[in-house]
Coordinates of C-alpha atoms and ligand atoms in Angstrom, one line a residue:
M1 CA 0.0 0.0 0.0
K2 CA 1.1 3.6 -0.7
N3 CA 2.2 5.4 2.4
S4 CA -0.2 8.3 2.6
P5 CA -1.2 9.4 6.1
A6 CA -4.8 8.8 5.3
R7 CA -5.7 5.7 3.3
I8 CA -8.5 5.9 0.7
C9 CA -10.2 2.9 -0.8
V10 CA -12.0 3.4 -4.2
P11 CA -14.6 0.7 -5.1
V12 CA -14.6 -0.7 -8.6
C13 CA -18.0 -1.8 -9.9
V14 CA -18.2 -3.3 -13.4
E15 CA -20.6 -5.8 -15.0
R16 CA -18.2 -7.5 -17.4
A17 CA -15.0 -9.3 -16.3
S18 CA -13.1 -7.8 -19.3
E19 CA -13.6 -4.3 -17.9
L20 CA -11.8 -5.1 -14.6
P21 CA -8.2 -4.4 -15.5
D22 CA -8.9 -0.9 -16.9
A23 CA -11.2 -0.1 -14.0
I24 CA -8.6 -1.2 -11.5
T25 CA -6.0 1.0 -13.2
R26 CA -8.3 4.0 -13.1
A27 CA -9.1 3.5 -9.4
A28 CA -5.5 2.8 -8.4
A29 CA -4.6 6.2 -9.9
K30 CA -6.9 7.9 -7.2
A31 CA -6.3 5.8 -4.1
E32 CA -4.0 3.5 -2.1
V33 CA -6.5 0.7 -2.0
V34 CA -8.9 -0.7 -4.7
E35 CA -12.0 -2.6 -3.7
L36 CA -13.3 -5.0 -6.3
R37 CA -17.1 -5.2 -5.8
L38 CA -17.5 -8.6 -7.4
D39 CA -21.2 -8.6 -6.7
Y40 CA -21.6 -6.0 -9.5
L41 CA -20.4 -8.6 -12.1
A42 CA -23.2 -10.2 -14.2
K43 CA -23.7 -13.8 -13.0
D44 CA -22.1 -15.3 -16.1
Q45 CA -19.0 -13.1 -15.6
R46 CA -17.8 -14.5 -12.3
G47 CA -15.9 -17.4 -13.8
P48 CA -14.1 -15.2 -16.4
A49 CA -13.4 -12.7 -13.7
L50 CA -11.6 -15.3 -11.6
S51 CA -9.3 -16.2 -14.6
I52 CA -8.5 -12.5 -15.2
L53 CA -7.8 -11.8 -11.6
R54 CA -5.5 -14.9 -11.3
A55 CA -3.3 -13.5 -14.0
W56 CA -3.6 -9.9 -12.7
F57 CA -2.6 -10.8 -9.1
S58 CA 0.5 -12.6 -10.3
S59 CA 1.8 -9.4 -11.8
S60 CA 0.6 -6.6 -9.6
D61 CA 1.3 -5.5 -6.1
Q62 CA -1.7 -3.1 -6.0
A63 CA -3.5 -3.3 -2.6
V64 CA -6.9 -4.8 -3.3
I65 CA -9.9 -5.8 -1.3
L66 CA -12.3 -8.4 -2.7
T67 CA -16.0 -8.0 -1.8
L68 CA -19.1 -10.0 -2.7
R69 CA -21.8 -8.1 -0.9
P70 CA -25.2 -9.9 -0.5
A71 CA -28.3 -8.0 -1.4
E72 CA -29.5 -7.5 2.2
Q73 CA -26.2 -5.7 3.0
G74 CA -26.3 -3.3 0.1
G75 CA -24.9 -5.7 -2.6
Q76 CA -26.1 -6.3 -6.1
T77 CA -26.5 -10.0 -6.7
I78 CA -25.9 -12.9 -4.3
S79 CA -27.8 -13.4 -1.1
D80 CA -27.6 -17.2 -0.7
E81 CA -25.0 -17.9 2.1
E82 CA -24.0 -21.3 0.7
A83 CA -23.4 -19.8 -2.8
R84 CA -21.3 -16.9 -1.3
R85 CA -19.3 -19.5 0.7
R86 CA -18.5 -21.6 -2.4
F87 CA -17.5 -18.5 -4.3
W88 CA -15.1 -17.4 -1.6
I89 CA -13.5 -20.8 -1.4
S90 CA -12.8 -20.6 -5.1
L91 CA -11.4 -17.1 -4.7
M92 CA -9.1 -17.6 -1.7
D93 CA -6.4 -19.6 -3.4
L94 CA -5.9 -17.2 -6.3
S95 CA -4.9 -13.9 -4.6
G96 CA -1.5 -13.5 -3.2
H97 CA -2.0 -10.4 -1.1
A98 CA -5.6 -9.3 -1.5
L99 CA -7.8 -8.7 1.6
F100 CA -11.2 -10.3 1.7
D101 CA -14.2 -8.4 3.0
L102 CA -16.5 -11.1 4.5
E103 CA -19.7 -10.3 6.3
L104 CA -20.0 -11.3 9.9
D105 CA -22.3 -14.3 9.1
L106 CA -19.7 -15.8 6.7
V107 CA -16.8 -15.0 9.1
L108 CA -18.6 -16.9 11.9
R109 CA -19.3 -19.8 9.6
F110 CA -15.7 -20.0 8.3
A111 CA -14.4 -19.6 11.8
A112 CA -16.5 -22.6 12.9
E113 CA -15.3 -24.6 10.0
A114 CA -11.7 -23.7 10.7
E115 CA -11.9 -25.5 13.9
H116 CA -12.6 -28.6 11.7
G117 CA -9.5 -28.1 9.5
S118 CA -10.3 -25.4 6.9
S119 CA -7.4 -23.0 6.6
I120 CA -8.1 -19.4 6.1
D121 CA -5.5 -16.6 6.3
W122 CA -7.3 -14.5 8.9
G123 CA -4.7 -11.8 8.5
R124 CA -6.3 -11.0 5.2
V125 CA -9.9 -10.9 6.4
I126 CA -12.0 -7.8 7.0
C127 CA -15.1 -8.8 9.0
S128 CA -17.9 -6.4 8.0
H129 CA -21.4 -5.4 9.1
H130 CA -23.6 -3.0 7.2
D131 CA -26.9 -1.4 8.1
F132 CA -28.4 0.8 5.4
H133 CA -31.3 2.0 7.5
S134 CA -30.1 3.1 10.9
V135 CA -27.5 3.1 13.5
P136 CA -28.4 0.0 15.5
S137 CA -28.7 0.5 19.3
D138 CA -26.6 -2.7 19.8
L139 CA -23.6 -1.4 17.9
D140 CA -21.2 -2.3 20.8
D141 CA -22.5 -5.9 20.9
I142 CA -22.0 -6.2 17.1
Y143 CA -18.4 -4.9 17.6
Q144 CA -17.9 -7.4 20.4
R145 CA -19.1 -10.3 18.3
M146 CA -16.8 -9.2 15.4
A147 CA -13.8 -8.6 17.6
A148 CA -14.2 -12.1 19.0
T149 CA -13.7 -13.7 15.6
P150 CA -10.2 -14.3 14.2
A151 CA -10.6 -11.6 11.5
R152 CA -7.8 -9.0 11.4
I153 CA -9.8 -5.9 10.5
L154 CA -13.3 -4.9 11.6
K155 CA -15.6 -2.8 9.4
I156 CA -18.9 -1.3 10.6
A157 CA -21.0 0.9 8.2
V158 CA -24.3 2.1 9.4
A159 CA -26.8 4.8 8.1
A160 CA -27.0 8.1 10.0
N161 CA -30.1 10.2 9.6
D162 CA -28.9 13.0 11.8
A163 CA -25.3 14.2 12.5
I164 CA -25.7 13.3 16.1
E165 CA -25.7 9.6 15.1
C166 CA -22.0 9.9 14.2
L167 CA -21.2 9.9 17.9
P168 CA -21.5 6.1 18.4
V169 CA -19.5 5.6 15.2
F170 CA -16.6 7.7 16.6
R171 CA -16.9 5.9 19.9
L172 CA -16.3 2.6 18.0
L173 CA -13.1 4.0 16.6
E174 CA -12.0 5.2 20.1
R175 CA -12.7 1.7 21.4
A176 CA -10.8 0.0 18.6
Q177 CA -7.8 2.3 19.3
R178 CA -7.9 1.4 23.0
E179 CA -8.1 -2.3 22.1
S180 CA -5.4 -2.0 19.4
R181 CA -7.8 -3.2 16.7
E182 CA -7.7 -2.2 13.1
M183 CA -11.1 -0.7 12.3
I184 CA -13.1 0.9 9.6
A185 CA -16.1 2.8 10.9
I186 CA -18.5 4.7 8.7
A187 CA -21.8 6.5 9.1
M188 CA -23.4 6.5 5.7
G189 CA -25.7 9.2 4.3
Q190 CA -25.3 13.0 4.1
A191 CA -25.5 13.1 7.9
G192 CA -22.4 10.8 8.2
I193 CA -20.0 12.7 6.0
M194 CA -17.9 13.8 9.0
T195 CA -17.0 10.2 9.7
R196 CA -15.7 9.7 6.1
V197 CA -13.6 12.9 6.4
L198 CA -12.3 12.6 10.0
A199 CA -12.1 8.8 10.5
P200 CA -8.5 8.4 9.2
S201 CA -7.3 11.2 11.5
R202 CA -9.0 9.4 14.4
G203 CA -7.2 6.1 13.8
A204 CA -9.4 4.3 11.2
F205 CA -7.7 1.8 9.0
M206 CA -9.0 3.7 5.9
T207 CA -12.0 5.6 4.4
Y208 CA -13.9 5.0 1.2
G209 CA -14.0 7.4 -1.7
S210 CA -15.7 7.0 -5.1
L211 CA -13.9 7.2 -8.5
D212 CA -16.2 10.1 -9.6
D213 CA -19.6 11.6 -8.9
I214 CA -21.6 8.9 -10.6
N215 CA -19.8 5.9 -9.2
A216 CA -20.5 6.1 -5.4
T217 CA -21.3 2.7 -3.9
A218 CA -22.9 4.0 -0.7
P219 CA -25.0 7.0 0.4
G220 CA -22.9 10.0 1.3
Q221 CA -19.7 8.6 -0.3
L222 CA -17.5 11.5 -1.5
T223 CA -15.1 11.2 -4.4
A224 CA -11.5 10.3 -3.6
K225 CA -10.5 13.6 -5.3
V226 CA -12.8 15.7 -3.0
L227 CA -11.6 13.9 0.1
R228 CA -7.9 14.5 -0.8
E229 CA -8.0 17.9 -2.5
A230 CA -10.9 19.7 -0.9
F231 CA -11.0 18.2 2.6
R232 CA -7.2 17.6 2.6
I233 CA -7.6 14.4 4.6
D234 CA -3.9 13.6 4.4
S235 CA -3.1 16.6 6.6
L236 CA -5.8 16.3 9.2
N237 CA -4.7 15.4 12.7
H238 CA -5.8 15.9 16.4
E239 CA -4.7 19.5 16.3
T240 CA -6.8 20.3 13.2
E241 CA -9.4 22.9 13.9
I242 CA -12.8 21.6 12.8
F243 CA -15.5 23.9 11.4
G244 CA -18.8 23.0 9.8
L245 CA -22.2 23.9 8.4
T246 CA -25.1 22.8 10.5
G247 CA -28.5 22.8 8.7
N248 CA -30.9 20.5 6.9
P249 CA -30.3 20.0 4.0
V250 CA -26.7 20.8 3.6
G251 CA -25.8 18.5 0.7
H252 CA -25.5 21.0 -2.0
S253 CA -24.0 23.9 0.0
L254 CA -21.0 25.7 -1.5
S255 CA -19.7 26.6 2.0
P256 CA -17.4 23.5 2.3
P257 CA -15.5 24.3 -0.9
I258 CA -15.3 28.0 -0.1
H259 CA -14.0 27.6 3.4
N260 CA -11.7 24.6 2.7
A261 CA -10.1 26.5 -0.2
G262 CA -9.7 29.5 2.1
F263 CA -8.1 27.4 4.9
A264 CA -5.7 25.8 2.4
A265 CA -4.7 29.1 0.9
A266 CA -4.0 30.6 4.3
G267 CA -2.0 27.5 5.4
V268 CA -4.3 27.0 8.3
N269 CA -4.6 23.6 9.9
A270 CA -8.4 23.5 9.7
V271 CA -11.2 21.7 7.9
Y272 CA -14.9 22.6 7.1
I273 CA -17.4 19.8 7.0
P274 CA -21.2 19.7 6.2
F275 CA -23.2 18.5 9.2
E276 CA -26.8 17.5 8.4
V277 CA -28.6 18.2 11.6
L278 CA -32.2 17.5 12.4
E279 CA -32.2 18.2 16.1
V280 CA -30.0 21.3 16.5
D281 CA -30.3 21.4 20.4
Q282 CA -29.0 17.9 20.6
F283 CA -26.2 18.6 18.2
L284 CA -25.1 21.7 20.0
G285 CA -25.4 20.1 23.5
R286 CA -23.8 16.7 22.8
M287 CA -21.3 17.6 20.0
A288 CA -20.6 21.3 20.0
C289 CA -20.7 23.0 23.4
P290 CA -17.3 22.6 25.0
R291 CA -18.8 22.1 28.5
T292 CA -21.1 19.2 27.6
R293 CA -19.9 17.7 24.3
E294 CA -19.4 13.9 24.3
L295 CA -16.7 13.8 21.6
D296 CA -13.1 14.7 22.1
W297 CA -12.7 16.8 19.0
N298 CA -11.4 20.2 18.2
L299 CA -14.7 21.8 17.0
C300 CA -14.0 25.5 16.8
G301 CA -16.9 27.0 14.9
L302 CA -20.1 26.5 12.9
S303 CA -22.0 28.1 10.1
V304 CA -25.7 27.9 10.7
T305 CA -28.3 27.6 7.9
A306 CA -32.0 26.9 7.4
P307 CA -33.9 25.9 9.4
H308 CA -31.7 26.5 12.5
K309 CA -30.7 30.2 12.4
A310 CA -33.2 31.3 15.0
A311 CA -33.4 28.0 17.0
V312 CA -29.7 28.0 17.9
I313 CA -29.9 31.3 19.8
K314 CA -31.1 29.8 23.1
S315 CA -28.1 27.4 23.3
L316 CA -25.5 30.1 23.0
D317 CA -23.6 31.9 25.7
W318 CA -23.6 35.3 24.0
I319 CA -24.9 36.8 20.7
S320 CA -23.9 39.9 18.9
E321 CA -26.1 43.0 18.7
T322 CA -26.7 42.4 15.0
A323 CA -27.7 38.8 15.5
Q324 CA -30.0 39.9 18.2
A325 CA -31.6 42.6 16.1
V326 CA -32.1 40.3 13.1
G327 CA -33.2 37.4 15.3
A328 CA -30.9 35.0 13.6
V329 CA -27.4 33.5 14.0
N330 CA -25.5 32.2 11.0
T331 CA -22.1 31.9 12.6
I332 CA -21.0 30.3 15.9
V333 CA -17.5 30.8 17.3
I334 CA -16.5 28.2 20.0
R335 CA -13.7 29.5 22.2
E336 CA -12.6 29.2 25.8
N337 CA -15.5 26.9 26.8
E338 CA -18.2 29.2 25.3
M339 CA -20.3 29.4 22.2
H340 CA -20.8 32.9 20.7
G341 CA -23.3 33.7 17.9
Y342 CA -22.9 36.3 15.1
N343 CA -24.8 37.2 12.0
T344 CA -22.5 37.7 9.0
D345 CA -25.5 37.5 6.5
V346 CA -26.0 41.2 7.1
S347 CA -22.5 42.3 6.1
G348 CA -22.3 39.6 3.5
F349 CA -25.5 41.0 1.9
L350 CA -24.2 44.6 1.9
W351 CA -20.6 43.9 0.7
P352 CA -21.3 43.3 -3.0
L353 CA -24.1 45.8 -3.1
K354 CA -22.0 48.7 -1.8
Q355 CA -19.2 47.7 -4.2
K356 CA -21.7 48.2 -7.1
L357 CA -23.6 51.2 -5.8
G358 CA -21.4 52.9 -3.2
S359 CA -23.5 54.6 -0.5
L360 CA -27.0 53.2 0.0
R361 CA -28.3 56.3 1.9
G362 CA -31.7 57.2 0.5
A363 CA -31.7 54.3 -2.0
R364 CA -35.2 52.9 -2.6
C365 CA -35.1 49.1 -2.1
A366 CA -37.7 46.4 -2.7
I367 CA -37.3 43.1 -1.0
I368 CA -39.3 40.1 -2.2
G369 CA -40.0 37.7 0.6
A370 CA -40.3 38.0 4.4
G371 CA -38.2 35.1 5.7
G372 CA -34.8 35.1 7.4
A373 CA -32.8 36.4 4.5
A374 CA -35.3 39.2 3.9
R375 CA -35.0 40.2 7.5
A376 CA -31.2 40.3 7.3
A377 CA -31.3 42.2 4.0
G378 CA -34.0 44.6 5.3
W379 CA -32.2 45.3 8.5
A380 CA -28.9 45.8 6.7
L381 CA -30.4 48.3 4.3
R382 CA -32.2 50.2 7.0
E383 CA -28.9 50.5 8.9
E384 CA -27.3 52.0 5.7
G385 CA -30.1 54.6 5.5
A386 CA -32.0 53.0 2.6
E387 CA -35.8 53.1 2.2
V388 CA -37.1 49.5 2.3
A389 CA -40.4 47.9 1.2
L390 CA -41.3 44.2 1.5
F391 CA -43.2 42.5 -1.3
V392 CA -44.9 39.3 -0.2
R393 CA -47.5 36.8 -1.3
D394 CA -49.6 37.1 1.9
V395 CA -49.5 40.6 3.4
G396 CA -51.4 39.5 6.5
R397 CA -49.0 36.8 7.4
T398 CA -45.9 38.9 7.2
S399 CA -46.9 41.5 9.8
N400 CA -44.3 40.2 12.3
A401 CA -41.3 40.4 9.9
S402 CA -42.3 43.9 8.7
A403 CA -43.1 45.0 12.2
G404 CA -39.6 43.9 13.4
L405 CA -38.1 45.9 10.5
T406 CA -40.6 48.8 10.7
V407 CA -41.1 48.7 7.0
K408 CA -44.3 48.4 4.9
S409 CA -45.4 45.2 3.1
F410 CA -47.1 45.1 -0.3
S411 CA -48.6 42.3 -2.3
I412 CA -46.2 40.8 -4.9
S413 CA -48.9 40.1 -7.4
A414 CA -48.9 42.6 -10.3
A415 CA -46.3 44.8 -8.5
S416 CA -44.3 47.2 -10.6
F417 CA -40.8 48.0 -9.4
A418 CA -40.4 51.1 -11.5
G419 CA -38.8 53.8 -9.4
F420 CA -36.9 51.4 -7.1
D421 CA -33.1 51.5 -7.2
V422 CA -32.7 47.9 -6.0
V423 CA -35.0 44.8 -6.2
V424 CA -33.9 41.9 -4.0
N425 CA -35.2 38.3 -4.4
A426 CA -35.1 36.9 -0.9
T427 CA -37.3 33.8 -1.6
P428 CA -36.2 30.4 -2.9
V429 CA -38.1 30.9 -6.2
G430 CA -35.6 30.2 -9.0
T431 CA -33.6 27.6 -7.1
R432 CA -32.5 24.5 -9.0
G433 CA -35.3 21.9 -9.1
A434 CA -39.0 22.5 -9.3
L435 CA -38.7 26.3 -8.8
E436 CA -35.9 26.8 -11.3
D437 CA -38.0 28.2 -14.2
Q438 CA -39.9 30.6 -12.0
T439 CA -39.4 34.2 -11.2
L440 CA -41.3 36.6 -9.0
A441 CA -40.4 39.6 -11.2
N442 CA -40.4 39.7 -15.0
I443 CA -39.0 42.1 -17.7
D444 CA -42.0 44.5 -17.5
Q445 CA -41.8 44.7 -13.7
F446 CA -38.1 45.3 -13.8
R447 CA -38.2 48.3 -16.2
G448 CA -36.7 51.4 -14.6
V449 CA -34.9 49.5 -11.8
R450 CA -31.2 50.1 -11.4
L451 CA -30.1 46.8 -9.9
A452 CA -31.6 43.3 -9.4
Y453 CA -30.1 41.2 -6.6
D454 CA -31.0 37.5 -6.4
L455 CA -30.0 35.9 -3.2
V456 CA -30.5 32.4 -4.8
Y457 CA -27.1 31.1 -5.9
N458 CA -27.9 27.7 -7.3
P459 CA -28.0 27.9 -10.3
L460 CA -25.6 30.8 -10.8
E461 CA -27.8 32.3 -13.5
T462 CA -31.5 32.5 -12.4
R463 CA -34.5 33.5 -14.4
F464 CA -34.9 36.5 -12.1
L465 CA -31.4 37.7 -13.2
R466 CA -32.0 37.0 -16.9
E467 CA -35.3 38.9 -17.0
A468 CA -33.7 41.9 -15.1
R469 CA -30.8 42.0 -17.6
V470 CA -33.2 42.1 -20.6
A471 CA -35.0 45.0 -18.8
G472 CA -31.6 46.9 -18.7
C473 CA -30.8 46.4 -15.0
E474 CA -27.4 45.7 -13.5
T475 CA -27.4 42.4 -11.7
L476 CA -25.9 40.6 -8.7
G477 CA -26.1 36.9 -8.1
G478 CA -26.5 35.2 -4.6
I479 CA -23.0 33.8 -4.8
E480 CA -21.6 37.2 -4.0
M481 CA -23.5 37.4 -0.7
L482 CA -22.5 33.8 0.1
L483 CA -18.9 34.8 -0.4
G484 CA -19.3 38.0 1.6
Q485 CA -20.8 36.2 4.6
A486 CA -18.1 33.5 4.4
V487 CA -15.3 36.1 4.4
E488 CA -16.6 37.5 7.7
Q489 CA -17.0 34.0 9.1
F490 CA -13.4 33.2 8.2
K491 CA -12.2 36.4 10.0
L492 CA -14.2 35.6 13.1
W493 CA -12.8 32.0 13.2
T494 CA -9.2 32.6 12.3
G495 CA -8.5 36.3 13.0
K496 CA -7.1 36.5 9.4
D497 CA -8.2 38.0 6.1
P498 CA -8.9 35.2 3.6
D499 CA -7.8 35.1 0.0
V500 CA -11.2 36.0 -1.5
R501 CA -10.1 35.2 -5.1
V502 CA -9.3 31.6 -4.0
M503 CA -12.7 31.3 -2.3
R504 CA -14.6 32.7 -5.3
R505 CA -12.8 30.4 -7.6
A506 CA -13.7 27.4 -5.4
A507 CA -17.3 28.5 -5.2
L508 CA -17.6 29.0 -8.9
Q509 CA -16.0 25.7 -9.8
S510 CA -18.3 23.8 -7.5
A511 CA -21.4 25.8 -8.7
I512 CA -20.5 25.1 -12.3
A513 CA -19.9 21.4 -11.6
A514 CA -23.3 21.2 -9.9
D515 CA -24.9 23.0 -12.8
E516 CA -23.3 20.5 -15.2
L517 CA -24.3 17.5 -13.1
S518 CA -27.9 18.7 -13.0
G519 CA -27.9 18.7 -16.6
Ligands
NAP1 P1 -37.2 31.4 4.6 O1 -36.9 32.0 5.9 O2 -37.8 30.0 4.4 O3 -38.2 32.5 3.8 C1 -38.6 32.2 2.5 C2 -39.5 33.4 2.1 O4 -39.8 33.2 0.7 C3 -40.8 33.5 2.8 O5 -41.1 34.8 3.1 C4 -41.8 32.8 1.8 O6 -43.1 33.3 1.9 C5 -41.2 33.3 0.5 N1 -41.6 32.4 -0.6 C6 -41.3 31.1 -0.7 N2 -41.9 30.6 -1.8 C7 -42.5 31.7 -2.4 C8 -43.3 31.8 -3.6 N3 -43.5 30.8 -4.4 N4 -43.8 33.0 -3.8 C9 -43.6 34.1 -3.0 N5 -42.9 34.0 -1.9 C10 -42.4 32.8 -1.6 O7 -35.9 31.3 3.7 P2 -34.6 32.3 3.8 O8 -33.6 31.8 4.7 O9 -35.1 33.7 4.0 O10 -34.0 32.1 2.3 C11 -34.6 32.6 1.2 C12 -33.6 32.4 0.0 O11 -32.5 33.2 0.1 C13 -33.2 31.0 -0.2 O12 -33.2 30.6 -1.5 C14 -31.8 31.0 0.4 O13 -31.0 30.0 -0.3 C15 -31.3 32.3 0.0 N6 -30.2 32.8 0.8 C16 -29.1 33.1 0.2 C17 -28.0 33.5 1.0 C18 -26.7 33.8 0.3 O14 -25.7 33.9 1.0 N7 -26.7 34.0 -1.0 C19 -28.1 33.7 2.3 C20 -29.4 33.4 2.9 C21 -30.4 32.9 2.2 P3 -44.1 32.8 3.0 O15 -43.7 33.5 4.3 O16 -45.4 33.3 2.5 O17 -44.1 31.4 3.1

């Protein structure tokens, strides 16, 4: 095996045996270990695959894991235990140095047979257990049963539905370290990404990464390239400062590429990870607050996104005046045993706008929407001396938001924005997916407006911006606010000015890649 500090294993999944050699070569270029998912082979391809592998093993020293996952553990073909057993017996004699990933049931069976004379090289066996639905409450018992077998390496992969469920997975790694066992422990799913990124720095035998975006073999699996280049898993250690985004969903956020690129450019030993959190009180109490957290990790700060921006406030030791005024926290700094809350959406919103328009004093601004982003934008504009009006779909329901801002609300239907200097879209309308082709302002409504500012940043180019441009307006996309608020977060967390060009490049690259993937 290559000698990188963090070992990545890339699974290879092909249907035809003849595709194996090329696929192995491609995977080996990305990672130290290649896992051959033999269950992906078509049934009539297993025989030919054995012949190809026999020849290949005699001439290659590539580190390889052979896996034949049964359907009930996330595999593609075989579930019958006897058929799996026979297949493994035919495999074991051909591979000089390969590791075998055997599920616990087979390990127990082979171990029982070994007592009657079968000979298995247990130093090459990974004993595995997968649960694609949940984190079982008897995880420790499962570990215990696995550890009692003669297998060298233990692997447990379970499905986390909330970031808090990564706790028992990290505990398994701690236990394995105490007991000097080689262990792979993974929480699958979006909520488990932190285990994929941090496990190697916490003693895991390896982590899994996919070859590319379309070849992931388990939910939440990142590409090997992203693990290595964006999360820099080779340089993570116990001193690494950990930051992350808490929200739900967080899967398509651009904040991880932005902050990780910023940390790398500044030479800071820090990493930023998406944390998909359902119960934010639980997460803050059991994983974040330095006085009560149950995990020994160097968590130093959080971004907070929907739906938790208001809910986090009661768990914090102190919040800034701006966060208090807006009623929302989007940034948490964890320092000296306390958690402090800030709102950088306000300055993030203003930063690109002031770069375009200079002073906003007296500017007439229309904000469409009355949610959290509209409040932050409205408050920021009022602080700058602008005149603000909210445009909403239900004037009656938005009395609280407009009362907090002391601004008037108008109905969005048939509104004309002529005479406004700035029109801000602070709704999700135009976001990739079902709302992508929609806009709450069209060419006719934009006529006479100086600048249209869409807070939506995925896709980069929204229908709102296209219509505004045709009407002759200047435009600003939401990625600029995203960068603006991230820059302020970076300063709060590190005390340094980030390289904004590097952050912008990372954001645009990720956004363009997401646009291309969506098609
Ligand atoms: P939020 O609190 O859920 O508020 C959403 C607002 O949009 C509500 O006022 C809602 O109206 C309104 N709305 C939703 N669908 C609508 C429709 N079809 N027609 C008219 N109004 C509609 O969300 P938020 O946190 O304010 O975020 C709003 C948008 O800003 C999101 O797309 C978010 O991604 C974006 N954002 C961007 C940044 C950035 O850095 N670029 C930062 C923060 C937010 P009702 O009250 O009537 O339901």
